[in-house]
Amino acid sequence: MTNPLSTILRSKTKTVEISRSLPTVMIGERINPTGRKKVQEALAAGKYDIVRKDAIEQVRAGAQVLDINAGVPGLDERALLTAIMQEVMAVVDVPLCIDTANPEALEAALKLYEGKPLINSVNGERRSLQTVLPLAKAYHAAVIGLCMDDNGIPRTAEGRLSAAAKIIQQATQMGIPIEDIVIDPLAMALSADSQSARIALQTIELVVKEFGVNITVGASNISYGMPDRPYLNSAFIAMAIHAGLTCPITNPLVVENTTAILAGDLARGKDEDGMRWIRAYRQRQRAAAGAAAD
């Protein structure tokens, strides 16, 4: 395995290091209006209470980075994205992951941000490479690279490794440090393809062996369309950590997700004396006792 690289993200006041030599960094996914009708309605009305609440609760639950998505049909994504970012930065101090496919919205967000964010995302398509990478370079941002290209999402781990290699080559030739490239192997729904988790895990192993870069994944995608989703998500997260996952994008308010990350770190020797695991257990016990008392 190639030596682990460190990806540094910063807010105005806090620095987060992502590395296989350190415990897993959780990126909170909840600030995303997709499929959340109440959130879409609130944002359309210019109300941000839910966004602020989501930000605070995710950080409290262990998220060290927050993914920010502002894709609401019919609304100005550029204006909405910057507004949401300002609301989030007013209540929490963790670094942000800027999640947009809109180049104008992305540049506006990068101009606003104080620190070093993570861009979500670029892929191996020519248009994406030519649009996103120059912005990442200009604003000194780290960037997530999706393992797909102009031919779509490869059906094999080897094909996804090739897509990752293309992104890494283009980015490094442009002057973006390799440690600022985080690869997403693309976890597709098991309900559509029972081999999707296996392919994603193999992709992680191949990319880590070849390049040593950090790895993210939208962990909840794997269980879409299946029953008992939290169990599938947590099992996949733990297996992916063993394969080389360092910063999953997931919901920290789902206890199965957070315990899978803690268990994965403990099992790979990244939790000295099991203290993080024990603290989390005690917090769950206190929360359960408080709920019972109410």
CSV table of C-alpha atoms in Angstrom, one decimal:
chain,number,residue,atom,x,y,z
A,1,MET,CA,0.0,0.0,0.0
A,2,THR,CA,1.3,3.5,-0.9
A,3,ASN,CA,2.1,5.7,2.1
A,4,PRO,CA,-1.0,7.6,3.3
A,5,LEU,CA,-1.4,11.2,2.2
A,6,SER,CA,-2.8,14.0,4.4
A,7,THR,CA,-5.6,16.2,3.1
A,8,ILE,CA,-5.9,19.4,5.1
A,9,LEU,CA,-9.2,21.3,5.3
A,10,ARG,CA,-9.7,24.6,7.2
A,11,SER,CA,-12.5,26.8,8.3
A,12,LYS,CA,-11.7,30.3,9.6
A,13,THR,CA,-10.8,28.9,13.0
A,14,LYS,CA,-10.5,25.1,12.7
A,15,THR,CA,-8.2,22.7,10.8
A,16,VAL,CA,-9.2,19.1,10.0
A,17,GLU,CA,-6.6,16.5,8.7
A,18,ILE,CA,-7.8,13.5,6.7
A,19,SER,CA,-5.3,10.6,6.6
A,20,ARG,CA,-5.3,6.8,6.9
A,21,SER,CA,-2.9,7.2,9.7
A,22,LEU,CA,-5.6,9.0,11.7
A,23,PRO,CA,-9.2,8.2,12.8
A,24,THR,CA,-11.9,8.4,10.1
A,25,VAL,CA,-13.3,11.9,9.4
A,26,MET,CA,-17.1,12.0,9.1
A,27,ILE,CA,-18.6,14.4,6.5
A,28,GLY,CA,-22.2,15.3,7.5
A,29,GLU,CA,-24.6,15.0,4.6
A,30,ARG,CA,-27.8,16.4,6.0
A,31,ILE,CA,-27.6,20.0,4.6
A,32,ASN,CA,-29.1,18.8,1.3
A,33,PRO,CA,-32.7,19.7,0.3
A,34,THR,CA,-32.9,16.8,-2.2
A,35,GLY,CA,-35.9,14.6,-1.2
A,36,ARG,CA,-36.6,16.8,1.8
A,37,LYS,CA,-39.8,18.7,1.0
A,38,LYS,CA,-40.0,20.7,4.3
A,39,VAL,CA,-36.4,21.9,3.8
A,40,GLN,CA,-37.2,23.0,0.2
A,41,GLU,CA,-40.3,24.9,1.3
A,42,ALA,CA,-38.4,26.6,4.1
A,43,LEU,CA,-35.5,27.6,1.8
A,44,ALA,CA,-37.9,28.9,-0.8
A,45,ALA,CA,-39.5,31.1,1.9
A,46,GLY,CA,-36.0,32.4,3.0
A,47,LYS,CA,-36.1,30.5,6.3
A,48,TYR,CA,-32.9,28.8,7.5
A,49,ASP,CA,-33.9,27.4,10.9
A,50,ILE,CA,-33.7,23.8,9.7
A,51,VAL,CA,-30.3,24.4,8.1
A,52,ARG,CA,-28.9,25.9,11.3
A,53,LYS,CA,-30.3,23.1,13.4
A,54,ASP,CA,-29.0,20.4,11.0
A,55,ALA,CA,-25.5,22.0,11.2
A,56,ILE,CA,-25.4,22.1,15.0
A,57,GLU,CA,-26.8,18.6,15.5
A,58,GLN,CA,-24.4,17.0,13.0
A,59,VAL,CA,-21.3,18.6,14.6
A,60,ARG,CA,-22.6,17.6,18.0
A,61,ALA,CA,-23.0,14.0,16.7
A,62,GLY,CA,-19.4,13.9,15.5
A,63,ALA,CA,-19.3,15.4,12.0
A,64,GLN,CA,-16.0,17.2,11.4
A,65,VAL,CA,-16.8,18.5,8.0
A,66,LEU,CA,-20.3,19.5,6.6
A,67,ASP,CA,-21.4,19.0,3.0
A,68,ILE,CA,-23.5,21.9,1.8
A,69,ASN,CA,-25.9,21.4,-1.1
A,70,ALA,CA,-28.4,24.0,-2.3
A,71,GLY,CA,-30.0,22.4,-5.3
A,72,VAL,CA,-33.7,23.4,-5.1
A,73,PRO,CA,-35.6,23.4,-8.4
A,74,GLY,CA,-36.7,26.9,-9.4
A,75,LEU,CA,-34.4,28.8,-7.0
A,76,ASP,CA,-31.1,30.6,-7.7
A,77,GLU,CA,-28.5,28.1,-6.6
A,78,ARG,CA,-25.7,30.7,-6.6
A,79,ALA,CA,-27.6,33.0,-4.2
A,80,LEU,CA,-29.0,30.1,-2.1
A,81,LEU,CA,-25.7,28.3,-1.7
A,82,THR,CA,-23.9,31.4,-0.4
A,83,ALA,CA,-26.8,32.2,1.9
A,84,ILE,CA,-26.8,28.7,3.4
A,85,MET,CA,-23.0,28.7,3.8
A,86,GLN,CA,-23.2,32.0,5.8
A,87,GLU,CA,-26.0,30.6,8.0
A,88,VAL,CA,-23.9,27.4,8.7
A,89,MET,CA,-20.7,29.3,9.3
A,90,ALA,CA,-22.5,31.5,11.8
A,91,VAL,CA,-23.4,28.5,14.1
A,92,VAL,CA,-20.5,26.0,13.6
A,93,ASP,CA,-16.8,26.3,12.9
A,94,VAL,CA,-16.0,23.1,11.0
A,95,PRO,CA,-14.7,23.1,7.4
A,96,LEU,CA,-17.2,22.9,4.6
A,97,CYS,CA,-17.6,20.6,1.6
A,98,ILE,CA,-19.2,22.7,-1.2
A,99,ASP,CA,-21.5,20.4,-3.1
A,100,THR,CA,-22.7,21.8,-6.5
A,101,ALA,CA,-22.5,21.0,-10.2
A,102,ASN,CA,-23.1,24.7,-11.0
A,103,PRO,CA,-19.8,26.4,-11.9
A,104,GLU,CA,-21.1,29.9,-11.1
A,105,ALA,CA,-22.5,28.8,-7.7
A,106,LEU,CA,-19.2,27.1,-7.0
A,107,GLU,CA,-17.1,30.1,-7.7
A,108,ALA,CA,-19.4,32.4,-5.7
A,109,ALA,CA,-19.1,29.9,-2.7
A,110,LEU,CA,-15.3,29.7,-3.0
A,111,LYS,CA,-15.0,33.5,-3.1
A,112,LEU,CA,-17.1,33.7,0.1
A,113,TYR,CA,-15.4,31.0,2.0
A,114,GLU,CA,-12.6,31.8,4.5
A,115,GLY,CA,-10.3,28.8,4.7
A,116,LYS,CA,-9.7,25.7,2.6
A,117,PRO,CA,-12.8,23.9,1.6
A,118,LEU,CA,-13.5,20.6,-0.1
A,119,ILE,CA,-15.2,20.8,-3.5
A,120,ASN,CA,-17.8,18.1,-4.3
A,121,SER,CA,-17.0,17.3,-7.1
A,122,VAL,CA,-15.1,16.9,-10.3
A,123,ASN,CA,-15.2,13.8,-12.6
A,124,GLY,CA,-13.3,12.5,-15.5
A,125,GLU,CA,-15.5,14.1,-18.2
A,126,ARG,CA,-13.7,16.7,-20.2
A,127,ARG,CA,-16.2,19.5,-19.4
A,128,SER,CA,-16.0,18.8,-15.7
A,129,LEU,CA,-12.2,18.7,-15.7
A,130,GLN,CA,-11.9,22.0,-17.6
A,131,THR,CA,-14.5,23.7,-15.4
A,132,VAL,CA,-13.8,22.5,-11.8
A,133,LEU,CA,-10.1,22.0,-11.6
A,134,PRO,CA,-9.1,25.6,-12.5
A,135,LEU,CA,-11.4,26.8,-9.7
A,136,ALA,CA,-9.9,24.3,-7.2
A,137,LYS,CA,-6.4,25.6,-8.3
A,138,ALA,CA,-7.3,29.3,-8.1
A,139,TYR,CA,-8.9,29.1,-4.7
A,140,HIS,CA,-6.5,26.5,-3.2
A,141,ALA,CA,-9.3,24.0,-2.5
A,142,ALA,CA,-9.2,20.3,-2.1
A,143,VAL,CA,-11.5,18.4,-4.5
A,144,ILE,CA,-13.4,15.1,-4.7
A,145,GLY,CA,-12.9,13.2,-7.9
A,146,LEU,CA,-15.7,10.8,-9.0
A,147,CYS,CA,-14.6,7.6,-10.7
A,148,MET,CA,-16.5,8.3,-14.0
A,149,ASP,CA,-15.6,9.8,-17.3
A,150,ASP,CA,-17.1,10.7,-20.7
A,151,ASN,CA,-18.2,7.1,-21.1
A,152,GLY,CA,-20.2,7.1,-17.8
A,153,ILE,CA,-19.5,5.0,-14.7
A,154,PRO,CA,-17.2,2.1,-15.4
A,155,ARG,CA,-18.7,-1.3,-14.5
A,156,THR,CA,-15.4,-2.7,-13.2
A,157,ALA,CA,-13.0,-1.6,-10.4
A,158,GLU,CA,-10.2,-1.4,-13.0
A,159,GLY,CA,-12.2,1.0,-15.1
A,160,ARG,CA,-12.9,3.2,-12.1
A,161,LEU,CA,-9.2,3.2,-11.3
A,162,SER,CA,-8.5,4.4,-14.8
A,163,ALA,CA,-11.0,7.2,-14.3
A,164,ALA,CA,-9.4,8.2,-11.0
A,165,ALA,CA,-6.0,8.1,-12.7
A,166,LYS,CA,-7.2,10.5,-15.3
A,167,ILE,CA,-8.5,13.0,-12.7
A,168,ILE,CA,-5.3,12.8,-10.7
A,169,GLN,CA,-3.1,13.2,-13.7
A,170,GLN,CA,-5.0,16.3,-15.0
A,171,ALA,CA,-5.2,17.9,-11.5
A,172,THR,CA,-1.5,17.4,-10.7
A,173,GLN,CA,-0.4,18.6,-14.1
A,174,MET,CA,-2.4,21.8,-13.3
A,175,GLY,CA,-0.5,22.2,-10.1
A,176,ILE,CA,-3.0,20.8,-7.6
A,177,PRO,CA,-1.1,18.8,-5.0
A,178,ILE,CA,-2.1,15.1,-5.1
A,179,GLU,CA,-2.9,15.2,-1.4
A,180,ASP,CA,-5.7,17.7,-2.2
A,181,ILE,CA,-7.4,15.1,-4.4
A,182,VAL,CA,-9.9,12.8,-2.6
A,183,ILE,CA,-11.3,10.0,-4.7
A,184,ASP,CA,-14.9,8.7,-4.6
A,185,PRO,CA,-15.2,5.1,-6.0
A,186,LEU,CA,-19.0,5.6,-6.4
A,187,ALA,CA,-21.1,3.3,-4.3
A,188,MET,CA,-24.1,2.4,-6.4
A,189,ALA,CA,-27.4,0.9,-5.2
A,190,LEU,CA,-27.3,-2.8,-4.3
A,191,SER,CA,-31.0,-2.9,-5.3
A,192,ALA,CA,-30.0,-2.3,-8.9
A,193,ASP,CA,-26.8,-4.3,-8.9
A,194,SER,CA,-25.9,-6.9,-6.2
A,195,GLN,CA,-22.2,-6.5,-7.2
A,196,SER,CA,-22.1,-2.7,-6.6
A,197,ALA,CA,-20.6,-2.8,-3.1
A,198,ARG,CA,-17.9,-5.3,-4.1
A,199,ILE,CA,-16.9,-3.1,-7.0
A,200,ALA,CA,-16.7,0.0,-4.9
A,201,LEU,CA,-14.6,-1.8,-2.2
A,202,GLN,CA,-12.2,-3.2,-4.9
A,203,THR,CA,-12.0,0.3,-6.4
A,204,ILE,CA,-11.0,1.7,-3.0
A,205,GLU,CA,-8.3,-0.9,-2.6
A,206,LEU,CA,-6.9,-0.3,-6.1
A,207,VAL,CA,-6.8,3.5,-5.8
A,208,VAL,CA,-5.2,3.4,-2.4
A,209,LYS,CA,-2.6,1.0,-3.5
A,210,GLU,CA,-1.8,3.0,-6.7
A,211,PHE,CA,-1.9,6.6,-5.4
A,212,GLY,CA,-2.3,6.6,-1.6
A,213,VAL,CA,-5.0,9.4,-1.8
A,214,ASN,CA,-7.8,9.8,0.6
A,215,ILE,CA,-11.1,8.2,-0.1
A,216,THR,CA,-14.7,9.4,0.3
A,217,VAL,CA,-18.0,7.8,-0.6
A,218,GLY,CA,-21.7,8.7,-0.3
A,219,ALA,CA,-22.3,5.8,2.0
A,220,SER,CA,-26.1,5.8,2.0
A,221,ASN,CA,-26.3,5.3,-1.8
A,222,ILE,CA,-25.4,1.6,-1.3
A,223,SER,CA,-28.7,0.8,0.4
A,224,TYR,CA,-31.1,2.8,-1.8
A,225,GLY,CA,-34.2,0.8,-2.5
A,226,MET,CA,-33.5,-1.9,0.1
A,227,PRO,CA,-35.2,-2.5,3.5
A,228,ASP,CA,-33.3,-2.0,6.8
A,229,ARG,CA,-31.0,0.5,5.2
A,230,PRO,CA,-29.0,1.5,8.3
A,231,TYR,CA,-27.7,-2.0,8.7
A,232,LEU,CA,-26.5,-2.2,5.1
A,233,ASN,CA,-24.9,1.3,5.3
A,234,SER,CA,-23.1,0.5,8.6
A,235,ALA,CA,-21.7,-2.8,7.3
A,236,PHE,CA,-20.5,-1.2,4.1
A,237,ILE,CA,-18.9,1.7,6.0
A,238,ALA,CA,-17.0,-0.6,8.3
A,239,MET,CA,-15.8,-2.7,5.3
A,240,ALA,CA,-14.8,0.4,3.3
A,241,ILE,CA,-12.8,1.7,6.2
A,242,HIS,CA,-10.8,-1.5,6.2
A,243,ALA,CA,-10.3,-1.1,2.4
A,244,GLY,CA,-9.0,2.5,2.8
A,245,LEU,CA,-12.0,4.8,3.2
A,246,THR,CA,-11.0,7.9,5.2
A,247,CYS,CA,-13.9,10.4,5.0
A,248,PRO,CA,-17.3,9.0,4.3
A,249,ILE,CA,-20.2,11.4,3.5
A,250,THR,CA,-23.0,10.1,5.7
A,251,ASN,CA,-25.7,11.1,8.3
A,252,PRO,CA,-24.1,11.4,11.7
A,253,LEU,CA,-27.5,11.4,13.4
A,254,VAL,CA,-28.0,7.7,12.5
A,255,VAL,CA,-26.4,5.8,15.3
A,256,GLU,CA,-25.5,2.8,13.1
A,257,ASN,CA,-23.4,5.1,10.9
A,258,THR,CA,-21.4,6.7,13.8
A,259,THR,CA,-20.9,3.3,15.6
A,260,ALA,CA,-19.7,1.7,12.3
A,261,ILE,CA,-17.0,4.4,12.0
A,262,LEU,CA,-16.0,4.1,15.6
A,263,ALA,CA,-15.9,0.3,15.4
A,264,GLY,CA,-13.9,0.5,12.1
A,265,ASP,CA,-11.3,2.8,13.7
A,266,LEU,CA,-11.1,0.7,16.8
A,267,ALA,CA,-10.6,-2.5,14.8
A,268,ARG,CA,-7.7,-1.0,12.8
A,269,GLY,CA,-5.9,0.4,15.8
A,270,LYS,CA,-6.9,4.0,15.5
A,271,ASP,CA,-8.6,4.4,18.9
A,272,GLU,CA,-6.0,4.1,21.7
A,273,ASP,CA,-7.4,2.0,24.5
A,274,GLY,CA,-10.8,2.2,22.9
A,275,MET,CA,-11.5,5.5,24.6
A,276,ARG,CA,-13.5,7.1,21.7
A,277,TRP,CA,-15.6,3.9,21.6
A,278,ILE,CA,-16.2,4.0,25.4
A,279,ARG,CA,-17.0,7.7,25.4
A,280,ALA,CA,-19.6,7.3,22.6
A,281,TYR,CA,-21.1,4.3,24.5
A,282,ARG,CA,-21.5,6.4,27.6
A,283,GLN,CA,-23.0,9.3,25.7
A,284,ARG,CA,-25.6,6.9,24.2
A,285,GLN,CA,-26.4,5.5,27.7
A,286,ARG,CA,-26.9,9.0,29.0
A,287,ALA,CA,-29.1,10.0,26.1
A,288,ALA,CA,-31.2,6.8,26.6
A,289,ALA,CA,-31.6,7.5,30.3
A,290,GLY,CA,-32.6,11.1,29.6
A,291,ALA,CA,-35.2,9.9,27.1
A,292,ALA,CA,-36.6,7.4,29.5
A,293,ALA,CA,-36.9,10.0,32.2
A,294,ASP,CA,-38.9,12.3,29.9
